[in-house]
Amino acid sequence: MGFDVLSVASEVFPLVKTGGLADVAGALPLALKREGITVRTLMPAYRGLLDRIENAETVAEFDDATGRTARVIAGRCAGLDLFMLDAPYLYDRAGGPYQGATGEDHPDNAARFSLLSKVGAALAQEAIAGYRPALVHAHDWQAALTPVYLAASNRPSPKTVVTIHNLAFQGNFPSSVFPSLGLPQTHWSIEGVEYYGQVGFLKGGLHAADAVTTVSPTYADEILTPDGGMGLDGLLRGRGERLVGIVNGIDTDVWNPKTDPVIAQPYDHRDMKARLQNKRALEGEFGLRRESGPILAVVSRLTWQKGLDLVAELCDELVERGVRLVIVGSGERMIEGRFLAAHARHPDRVGVRIGYDEALSHRVQAGADAILVPSRFEPCGLTQLYALRYGCVPIVAAVGGLADTIIDANHAAVTAGCATGVVFRPVSGEAMLAAVDRALRIYRHRELWRSLQVSGMKTDVSWTASAKLYADLYRALVNETNGS
Ligand code: ADP
């Protein structure tokens, strides 16, 4: 059965990306097409984005609560059908999607993203003549009020799914913003958006949605616990069977070592010698001394969540083990500073690039021997999936999606020939170093290392399997609407 889905997201690759959410919002629609499901995506028209939209056409106009006009512009980019929400007073400004150039949250984020959800709800209820989606899929807190506005409208509306990409970001605002949301007073309650005396965008959405998904089965379990639930575990436990975990896939065309235009030398699992040229190129790019040991890499937000304070603290211990490090990322100043200091101490063994660089992240995956992902929690994680695809062996903490996607090189897995990485717990410096030591032993056993690389490269990390699961979920919900 084919039908239309409206996806609502605050970032969509390749137009704007701060993390995994953008990758998912950009790739899932393409994968669902193969399931016979047509997805259109509503997103804000941040500065400069409209220039990149083909066949742009204004399809709807709205007056917002302050009397200003927002337009919806339909168009296409990179194979995606888009509705760009053009409200320059909210979105046409310097900085990122959520923060200004100085790193502070935009002060009007509540207005910026409540409008996104409000327009999402309007489009779901036929604000554009002839467009009638059977289901709305809202991503993260920025879009989470969509089902809330639909519920508040008291009009027939499509089924709704809210996906949690990271429960740490909940979109909580002071109670004073409530009147500006334009919701009925009854929504200022535990059944609505009220959340410990604040307005909780994600909280409201998780309560109102017909189904809630998150991005891995293990994370779906973790968020039901007080530790992982970040205040929302009670509400989530109440959703019971309506909460499911579906692992993210990756765009295997964009991430393909055989055709990747930005790496030094294309390769595949049959021709791993060519991979070595990428390692040489990476050594050159970071000024690393050429030696026989492995290069361990990090491509990540440099934050406590990602456990990168542990890596930053242990740079010297890692270097002592004969490891060279490549660090690409930005985030908490203290972690950045520690990595830069480690580079100053070991200029030809620790390469550091502070910043965001998509092409460089491809070259790192192609040239490094292993990627280190010691996250304290990780809803899904994409870096380890790119690593699998590029034969860069993941060394990961046993949490969330990392635990679901990497098969530890324990005796049973090695014997069965299915190991793809090294998995450790608990998330501590000691356990991480022990995991690196284990990885080094495997690295010295060349054939075993090669088998980990090849198993990883053969792993299906595409969207195919997960798109089917989303499609099944959508179909089940749409069938409920149809009463079957
Ligand atoms: P999260 O969304 O929590 O940041 P994920 O692993 O799900 O973590 O997704 C992060 C995405 O951002 C991956 O595509 C990763 O390669 C990319 N990324 C993170 N930091 C950088 C960086 N400094 N340069 C390039 N890509 C980065």
Coordinates of C-alpha atoms and ligand atoms in Angstrom, one line a residue:
M1 CA 0.0 0.0 0.0
G2 CA 1.5 3.4 -1.0
F3 CA 0.8 6.6 0.8
D4 CA 2.2 10.0 1.7
V5 CA 4.1 10.9 4.8
L6 CA 5.0 14.4 6.0
S7 CA 8.3 14.4 7.8
V8 CA 9.1 17.5 10.0
A9 CA 12.7 18.1 10.9
S10 CA 14.9 21.0 11.9
E11 CA 17.9 19.7 10.0
V12 CA 18.2 17.7 6.8
F13 CA 21.4 16.5 5.1
P14 CA 22.7 17.8 2.7
L15 CA 21.1 21.2 3.4
V16 CA 22.0 21.6 7.1
K17 CA 23.5 19.3 9.6
T18 CA 24.7 19.4 13.1
G19 CA 24.5 15.6 13.8
G20 CA 22.9 12.3 13.1
L21 CA 19.3 13.7 13.0
A22 CA 20.2 15.4 9.7
D23 CA 21.6 12.2 8.2
V24 CA 18.4 10.3 9.1
A25 CA 16.0 13.0 7.9
G26 CA 17.9 13.2 4.6
A27 CA 18.3 9.5 4.0
L28 CA 15.1 7.8 5.3
P29 CA 12.8 9.5 2.7
L30 CA 14.9 8.1 -0.1
A31 CA 14.9 4.6 1.4
L32 CA 11.1 4.7 2.0
K33 CA 10.5 5.5 -1.6
R34 CA 11.6 1.9 -2.3
E35 CA 8.8 0.8 0.1
G36 CA 6.3 2.7 -2.0
I37 CA 6.0 5.5 0.6
T38 CA 6.3 9.1 -0.6
V39 CA 7.9 11.4 2.0
R40 CA 7.9 15.2 1.9
T41 CA 9.9 17.0 4.4
L42 CA 9.1 20.3 6.1
M43 CA 12.1 22.2 7.4
P44 CA 13.1 25.8 8.2
A45 CA 14.5 27.9 5.4
Y46 CA 17.7 28.9 7.3
R47 CA 19.9 31.5 5.7
G48 CA 20.9 30.7 2.1
L49 CA 19.0 27.5 1.8
L50 CA 16.3 28.7 -0.6
D51 CA 19.1 29.3 -3.2
R52 CA 19.7 25.6 -3.2
I53 CA 16.1 24.6 -3.9
E54 CA 15.0 23.6 -7.4
N55 CA 11.6 24.3 -8.8
A56 CA 10.7 26.5 -5.8
E57 CA 7.1 27.5 -5.6
T58 CA 5.1 29.1 -2.8
V59 CA 2.3 26.8 -1.8
A60 CA 1.0 28.2 1.4
E61 CA 1.1 31.4 3.6
F62 CA 0.4 31.7 7.3
D63 CA 0.1 34.7 9.6
D64 CA 1.8 33.9 12.8
A65 CA 0.7 35.1 16.2
T66 CA 2.7 38.3 15.9
G67 CA 1.1 39.3 12.6
R68 CA 4.1 38.4 10.5
T69 CA 3.9 36.2 7.4
A70 CA 5.5 32.8 7.0
R71 CA 5.5 31.1 3.6
V72 CA 5.8 27.5 2.7
I73 CA 7.9 27.0 -0.5
A74 CA 7.8 23.6 -2.1
G75 CA 10.8 22.4 -4.1
R76 CA 13.5 19.8 -4.4
C77 CA 17.1 19.3 -3.4
A78 CA 19.3 16.1 -3.6
G79 CA 16.3 13.9 -4.5
L80 CA 14.3 15.1 -1.6
D81 CA 10.8 16.7 -1.9
L82 CA 10.9 19.6 0.5
F83 CA 8.6 22.2 2.1
M84 CA 10.8 25.0 3.1
L85 CA 9.3 27.1 5.9
D86 CA 10.3 30.7 5.0
A87 CA 10.0 33.0 7.9
P88 CA 13.1 35.2 7.6
Y89 CA 12.5 37.0 10.9
L90 CA 13.0 33.6 12.6
Y91 CA 15.4 31.7 10.4
D92 CA 17.4 34.1 8.2
R93 CA 20.3 34.9 10.5
A94 CA 23.9 34.1 11.2
G95 CA 25.0 31.1 13.2
G96 CA 23.7 27.5 13.2
P97 CA 20.2 26.2 13.3
Y98 CA 20.0 26.4 17.1
Q99 CA 22.7 28.7 18.2
G100 CA 24.1 32.0 17.2
A101 CA 27.6 32.6 16.0
T102 CA 28.8 32.9 19.6
G103 CA 27.5 29.5 20.6
E104 CA 24.5 30.8 22.6
D105 CA 21.1 29.3 21.9
H106 CA 19.0 31.7 19.8
P107 CA 16.8 33.4 22.4
D108 CA 13.6 32.8 20.4
N109 CA 14.0 29.1 19.8
A110 CA 10.6 28.4 21.4
A111 CA 9.0 30.7 18.7
R112 CA 11.2 29.3 15.9
F113 CA 10.4 25.7 16.5
S114 CA 6.8 26.0 17.7
L115 CA 6.1 27.7 14.3
L116 CA 7.8 24.7 12.6
S117 CA 5.4 22.3 14.4
K118 CA 2.4 24.5 13.9
V119 CA 2.9 24.7 10.2
G120 CA 3.6 20.9 10.2
A121 CA 0.2 20.4 11.8
A122 CA -1.4 22.7 9.3
L123 CA 0.1 20.9 6.3
A124 CA -1.1 17.6 7.8
Q125 CA -4.6 19.0 7.8
E126 CA -4.7 20.0 4.2
A127 CA -3.4 23.6 4.3
I128 CA -2.3 22.9 0.7
A129 CA -5.1 21.9 -1.5
G130 CA -4.8 18.3 -2.7
Y131 CA -2.0 17.4 -0.3
R132 CA -3.2 15.0 2.3
P133 CA -0.5 12.9 4.1
A134 CA -1.7 9.7 5.8
L135 CA 0.9 10.1 8.6
V136 CA 3.2 12.7 10.1
H137 CA 6.6 11.9 11.3
A138 CA 8.1 14.5 13.7
H139 CA 11.8 14.4 14.6
D140 CA 13.1 15.4 18.0
W141 CA 12.0 18.3 20.2
Q142 CA 12.1 20.9 17.4
A143 CA 9.2 19.2 15.6
A144 CA 7.6 17.5 18.6
L145 CA 4.8 19.9 19.1
T146 CA 3.3 18.8 15.7
P147 CA 1.1 16.1 17.2
V148 CA 0.3 18.4 20.1
Y149 CA -1.1 21.0 17.7
L150 CA -3.0 18.3 15.8
A151 CA -4.5 17.0 19.0
A152 CA -5.5 20.6 20.0
S153 CA -7.2 21.3 16.7
N154 CA -10.0 18.8 17.4
R155 CA -10.2 18.1 13.7
P156 CA -9.6 14.8 12.0
S157 CA -5.8 14.3 11.6
P158 CA -3.4 11.8 10.3
K159 CA -1.5 9.4 12.6
T160 CA 1.7 10.7 14.2
V161 CA 5.1 9.3 15.0
V162 CA 7.7 11.2 17.1
T163 CA 11.3 10.0 16.9
I164 CA 13.8 10.6 19.7
H165 CA 17.2 11.0 18.3
N166 CA 18.7 12.1 21.6
L167 CA 16.8 12.4 24.8
A168 CA 19.3 14.8 26.2
F169 CA 17.8 17.5 24.0
Q170 CA 14.3 18.0 25.2
G171 CA 13.4 21.6 24.3
N172 CA 12.4 22.8 27.7
F173 CA 11.5 26.5 28.1
P174 CA 10.2 28.7 30.9
S175 CA 6.5 28.6 31.6
S176 CA 6.2 32.2 30.3
V177 CA 6.4 31.0 26.7
F178 CA 3.2 28.9 27.0
P179 CA 0.8 31.7 26.0
S180 CA 2.8 32.4 22.8
L181 CA 2.4 28.8 21.7
G182 CA -1.3 29.4 20.9
L183 CA -2.4 26.1 22.6
P184 CA -5.6 25.8 24.6
Q185 CA -5.1 26.4 28.3
T186 CA -6.0 22.8 29.0
H187 CA -2.6 21.9 27.5
W188 CA -0.9 23.5 30.4
S189 CA -1.2 20.3 32.3
I190 CA 0.5 17.0 32.9
E191 CA -1.5 15.7 29.9
G192 CA -0.1 18.5 27.7
V193 CA 3.2 20.3 27.5
E194 CA 3.7 21.2 31.2
Y195 CA 6.8 19.5 32.4
Y196 CA 8.0 20.1 36.0
G197 CA 6.7 23.7 35.8
Q198 CA 8.3 24.3 32.4
V199 CA 7.1 24.0 28.8
G200 CA 8.5 20.7 27.5
F201 CA 8.3 20.4 23.7
L202 CA 9.5 16.8 23.5
K203 CA 7.5 15.9 26.6
G204 CA 4.3 17.1 24.9
G205 CA 5.1 15.3 21.7
L206 CA 5.9 12.0 23.4
H207 CA 2.6 12.2 25.1
A208 CA 0.5 13.1 22.1
A209 CA 2.1 11.0 19.4
D210 CA 0.4 7.8 18.3
A211 CA 3.8 6.0 18.3
V212 CA 7.2 6.9 19.6
T213 CA 10.4 5.6 18.1
T214 CA 14.0 5.9 19.0
V215 CA 17.1 5.0 17.0
S216 CA 18.1 1.6 18.5
P217 CA 16.5 -1.2 20.5
T218 CA 19.0 -0.9 23.3
Y219 CA 18.5 2.8 23.6
A220 CA 14.7 2.2 23.7
D221 CA 15.3 0.0 26.7
E222 CA 17.8 2.4 28.3
I223 CA 15.4 5.4 28.2
L224 CA 12.9 3.5 30.3
T225 CA 15.3 3.5 33.3
P226 CA 15.8 6.5 35.7
D227 CA 19.4 6.7 34.6
G228 CA 18.8 6.8 30.8
G229 CA 15.3 8.4 30.9
M230 CA 16.5 11.9 31.8
G231 CA 13.2 12.7 33.6
L232 CA 11.0 11.2 30.9
D233 CA 11.3 7.5 31.8
G234 CA 8.0 7.4 33.6
L235 CA 6.1 8.9 30.6
L236 CA 8.0 6.6 28.2
R237 CA 7.2 3.5 30.3
G238 CA 3.6 4.5 30.1
R239 CA 3.8 4.3 26.3
G240 CA 4.4 0.6 26.5
E241 CA 4.3 -1.1 23.2
R242 CA 3.9 2.2 21.5
L243 CA 7.7 2.8 21.9
V244 CA 10.0 1.0 19.5
G245 CA 13.7 1.2 18.7
I246 CA 14.8 1.1 15.0
V247 CA 18.5 1.3 14.2
N248 CA 19.6 4.1 11.8
G249 CA 21.0 3.1 8.4
I250 CA 23.4 5.2 6.5
D251 CA 23.4 6.5 2.9
T252 CA 25.6 3.9 1.3
D253 CA 26.0 6.0 -1.9
V254 CA 27.4 8.9 0.0
W255 CA 29.5 6.6 2.1
N256 CA 31.1 4.2 -0.3
P257 CA 34.8 3.7 -0.3
K258 CA 34.7 2.4 -3.8
T259 CA 33.3 5.6 -5.3
D260 CA 34.1 8.2 -2.7
P261 CA 35.5 11.2 -4.6
V262 CA 37.2 12.9 -1.6
I263 CA 39.4 10.0 -0.5
A264 CA 43.0 9.5 -1.8
Q265 CA 42.4 6.1 -3.3
P266 CA 39.1 4.2 -3.7
Y267 CA 39.0 0.6 -2.5
D268 CA 36.7 -2.2 -1.5
H269 CA 37.0 -5.3 0.8
R270 CA 38.6 -7.3 -2.0
D271 CA 41.4 -4.8 -2.4
M272 CA 42.5 -3.6 1.0
K273 CA 46.1 -2.8 -0.2
A274 CA 44.6 0.3 -1.8
R275 CA 43.4 1.3 1.6
L276 CA 46.9 1.8 2.8
Q277 CA 47.3 4.7 0.4
N278 CA 44.6 6.5 2.3
K279 CA 46.5 5.9 5.6
R280 CA 49.6 7.4 4.0
A281 CA 47.5 10.4 2.8
L282 CA 46.0 10.8 6.3
E283 CA 49.5 10.8 7.9
G284 CA 50.5 13.5 5.4
E285 CA 47.4 15.6 6.0
F286 CA 48.0 15.6 9.8
G287 CA 51.8 15.6 9.7
L288 CA 52.0 12.3 11.6
R289 CA 55.2 10.4 11.6
R290 CA 55.1 7.3 9.4
E291 CA 55.4 4.2 11.5
S292 CA 54.0 0.7 11.7
G293 CA 51.4 1.1 14.5
P294 CA 47.8 1.8 14.0
I295 CA 46.1 5.2 13.7
L296 CA 43.1 5.6 16.1
A297 CA 40.6 8.3 15.2
V298 CA 37.8 10.3 16.7
V299 CA 35.3 12.1 14.5
S300 CA 32.7 13.5 16.8
R301 CA 31.2 16.3 18.8
L302 CA 33.8 16.7 21.6
T303 CA 31.5 16.3 24.6
W304 CA 31.0 14.5 27.8
Q305 CA 28.2 12.4 26.3
K306 CA 30.7 11.1 23.7
G307 CA 33.2 10.2 26.5
L308 CA 35.8 12.2 24.8
D309 CA 37.1 13.7 28.1
L310 CA 38.4 10.2 28.7
V311 CA 40.3 10.1 25.4
A312 CA 41.6 13.6 26.0
E313 CA 42.9 12.6 29.4
L314 CA 44.6 9.5 28.2
C315 CA 46.4 10.8 25.1
D316 CA 49.8 10.2 26.6
E317 CA 48.9 6.6 27.7
L318 CA 47.7 5.9 24.1
V319 CA 50.8 7.4 22.5
E320 CA 53.0 5.3 24.9
R321 CA 51.3 2.2 23.4
G322 CA 52.5 3.1 20.0
V323 CA 49.2 4.5 18.8
R324 CA 48.9 7.6 16.7
L325 CA 45.7 9.7 17.2
V326 CA 43.6 11.7 14.7
I327 CA 41.0 13.9 16.4
V328 CA 38.4 15.8 14.3
G329 CA 35.6 17.6 16.1
S330 CA 34.5 20.5 18.1
G331 CA 32.6 21.0 21.3
E332 CA 33.5 21.6 25.0
R333 CA 36.3 24.0 25.2
M334 CA 38.1 22.0 27.9
I335 CA 38.2 18.8 25.8
E336 CA 39.3 20.8 22.7
G337 CA 42.0 22.4 24.8
R338 CA 43.3 19.0 26.2
F339 CA 43.5 17.6 22.7
L340 CA 45.4 20.7 21.4
A341 CA 47.8 20.4 24.4
A342 CA 48.3 16.7 23.6
H343 CA 49.1 17.7 20.0
A344 CA 51.6 20.3 21.3
R345 CA 53.3 17.5 23.4
H346 CA 53.3 15.0 20.5
P347 CA 53.0 17.0 17.3
D348 CA 53.8 14.0 15.0
R349 CA 51.7 11.4 16.9
V350 CA 48.5 13.4 17.8
G351 CA 46.8 15.2 14.9
V352 CA 44.0 17.5 15.9
R353 CA 41.5 19.4 13.7
I354 CA 39.0 21.5 15.7
G355 CA 36.0 22.2 13.5
Y356 CA 33.4 20.5 11.4
D357 CA 34.6 19.1 8.1
E358 CA 32.5 16.6 6.2
A359 CA 35.1 15.7 3.5
L360 CA 37.8 15.2 6.1
S361 CA 35.6 12.9 8.0
H362 CA 35.5 10.6 4.9
R363 CA 39.3 10.7 4.6
V364 CA 39.6 9.8 8.3
Q365 CA 37.3 6.8 8.0
A366 CA 39.3 5.7 4.9
G367 CA 42.7 6.1 6.4
A368 CA 42.5 5.4 10.1
D369 CA 42.8 1.8 11.4
A370 CA 40.2 2.2 14.1
I371 CA 37.7 4.6 15.4
L372 CA 37.2 5.2 19.0
V373 CA 33.6 5.8 20.3
P374 CA 33.6 5.7 24.1
S375 CA 30.1 7.3 24.5
R376 CA 28.5 7.4 27.9
F377 CA 25.2 7.1 26.1
E378 CA 24.6 6.8 22.4
P379 CA 21.1 6.6 20.9
C380 CA 22.3 5.1 17.7
G381 CA 25.6 6.6 16.6
L382 CA 26.5 6.9 12.9
T383 CA 30.3 7.2 13.1
Q384 CA 30.7 3.5 13.9
L385 CA 28.5 2.6 10.9
Y386 CA 30.6 4.7 8.5
A387 CA 33.6 3.1 10.0
L388 CA 32.3 -0.4 9.3
R389 CA 31.7 0.6 5.7
Y390 CA 35.2 1.9 5.3
G391 CA 37.1 -0.9 7.1
C392 CA 38.0 1.2 10.0
V393 CA 37.5 -1.0 13.0
P394 CA 35.2 0.5 15.7
I395 CA 36.2 0.4 19.4
V396 CA 33.0 1.3 21.1
A397 CA 31.3 1.4 24.5
A398 CA 28.6 -1.1 25.1
V399 CA 25.7 1.4 25.1
G400 CA 22.7 2.1 23.0
G401 CA 23.1 1.8 19.3
L402 CA 26.8 1.0 19.6
A403 CA 25.9 -2.2 21.4
D404 CA 23.3 -3.0 18.7
T405 CA 25.6 -2.5 15.7
I406 CA 29.1 -3.7 16.6
I407 CA 29.9 -7.4 17.2
D408 CA 32.7 -7.7 19.8
A409 CA 35.7 -9.8 18.8
N410 CA 35.2 -12.2 21.6
H411 CA 36.1 -15.9 21.2
A412 CA 32.7 -17.0 20.0
A413 CA 32.3 -14.2 17.4
V414 CA 35.9 -14.6 16.1
T415 CA 35.3 -18.4 15.8
A416 CA 32.1 -17.8 13.9
G417 CA 33.8 -15.2 11.7
C418 CA 31.3 -12.4 12.5
A419 CA 33.3 -10.1 14.7
T420 CA 33.4 -6.5 13.5
G421 CA 34.9 -4.5 16.4
V422 CA 35.9 -4.2 20.0
V423 CA 33.2 -3.5 22.6
F424 CA 33.9 -2.5 26.2
R425 CA 32.1 -1.7 29.4
P426 CA 31.8 0.1 31.7
V427 CA 32.5 3.5 30.2
S428 CA 35.7 4.3 32.1
G429 CA 39.2 5.3 31.1
E430 CA 40.5 1.9 32.4
A431 CA 38.0 -0.2 30.4
M432 CA 38.7 1.9 27.3
L433 CA 42.5 1.4 27.6
A434 CA 41.9 -2.3 28.1
A435 CA 39.8 -2.3 24.9
V436 CA 42.6 -0.5 23.0
D437 CA 45.1 -3.1 24.3
R438 CA 42.8 -5.8 23.1
A439 CA 42.5 -4.1 19.7
L440 CA 46.3 -3.8 19.5
R441 CA 46.7 -7.5 20.1
I442 CA 44.3 -8.2 17.2
Y443 CA 46.0 -5.6 15.1
R444 CA 49.3 -7.4 15.4
H445 CA 47.5 -10.6 14.3
R446 CA 47.1 -9.2 10.7
E447 CA 44.8 -11.9 9.4
L448 CA 42.4 -11.5 12.3
W449 CA 42.4 -7.7 12.0
R450 CA 41.7 -8.1 8.2
S451 CA 38.8 -10.4 9.0
L452 CA 37.3 -7.8 11.3
Q453 CA 37.6 -5.2 8.6
V454 CA 36.1 -7.4 6.0
S455 CA 33.2 -8.5 8.2
G456 CA 32.5 -4.8 8.9
M457 CA 32.6 -3.8 5.3
K458 CA 30.2 -6.6 4.4
T459 CA 27.8 -5.7 7.1
D460 CA 24.5 -4.3 5.7
V461 CA 24.5 -0.8 7.2
S462 CA 22.1 0.6 4.5
W463 CA 18.6 1.8 5.3
T464 CA 17.0 -1.2 3.6
A465 CA 16.2 -3.2 6.7
S466 CA 15.3 -0.2 8.9
A467 CA 13.2 1.5 6.2
K468 CA 11.1 -1.7 6.1
L469 CA 10.6 -1.5 9.9
Y470 CA 9.5 2.2 9.6
A471 CA 7.2 1.3 6.7
D472 CA 5.7 -1.6 8.7
L473 CA 5.1 0.8 11.6
Y474 CA 3.6 3.5 9.4
R475 CA 1.3 0.9 7.7
A476 CA 0.1 -0.5 11.0
L477 CA -0.8 3.0 12.2
V478 CA -2.4 4.0 8.9
N479 CA -4.5 0.8 9.0
E480 CA -5.7 1.8 12.4
T481 CA -7.0 5.0 10.9
N482 CA -8.7 3.1 8.2
G483 CA -10.2 0.8 10.9
S484 CA -8.7 -2.4 9.6
Ligands
ADP1 P1 25.5 12.9 17.2 O1 24.3 13.0 16.3 O2 25.1 12.6 18.6 O3 26.4 14.0 17.1 P2 26.1 10.6 15.5 O4 27.3 9.6 15.5 O5 24.7 10.0 15.5 O6 26.3 11.6 16.7 O7 26.2 11.5 14.2 C1 27.3 12.4 14.1 C2 27.5 12.8 12.7 O8 28.2 14.0 12.6 C3 28.2 11.7 11.9 O9 27.8 11.9 10.6 C4 29.7 12.2 12.1 O10 30.6 11.7 11.1 C5 29.5 13.7 12.0 N1 30.5 14.5 12.6 C6 30.6 14.8 13.9 N2 31.6 15.7 14.1 C7 32.1 16.0 12.9 C8 33.2 16.8 12.5 N3 33.9 17.6 13.3 N4 33.4 16.9 11.2 C9 32.7 16.1 10.3 N5 31.7 15.3 10.7 C10 31.4 15.2 12.0

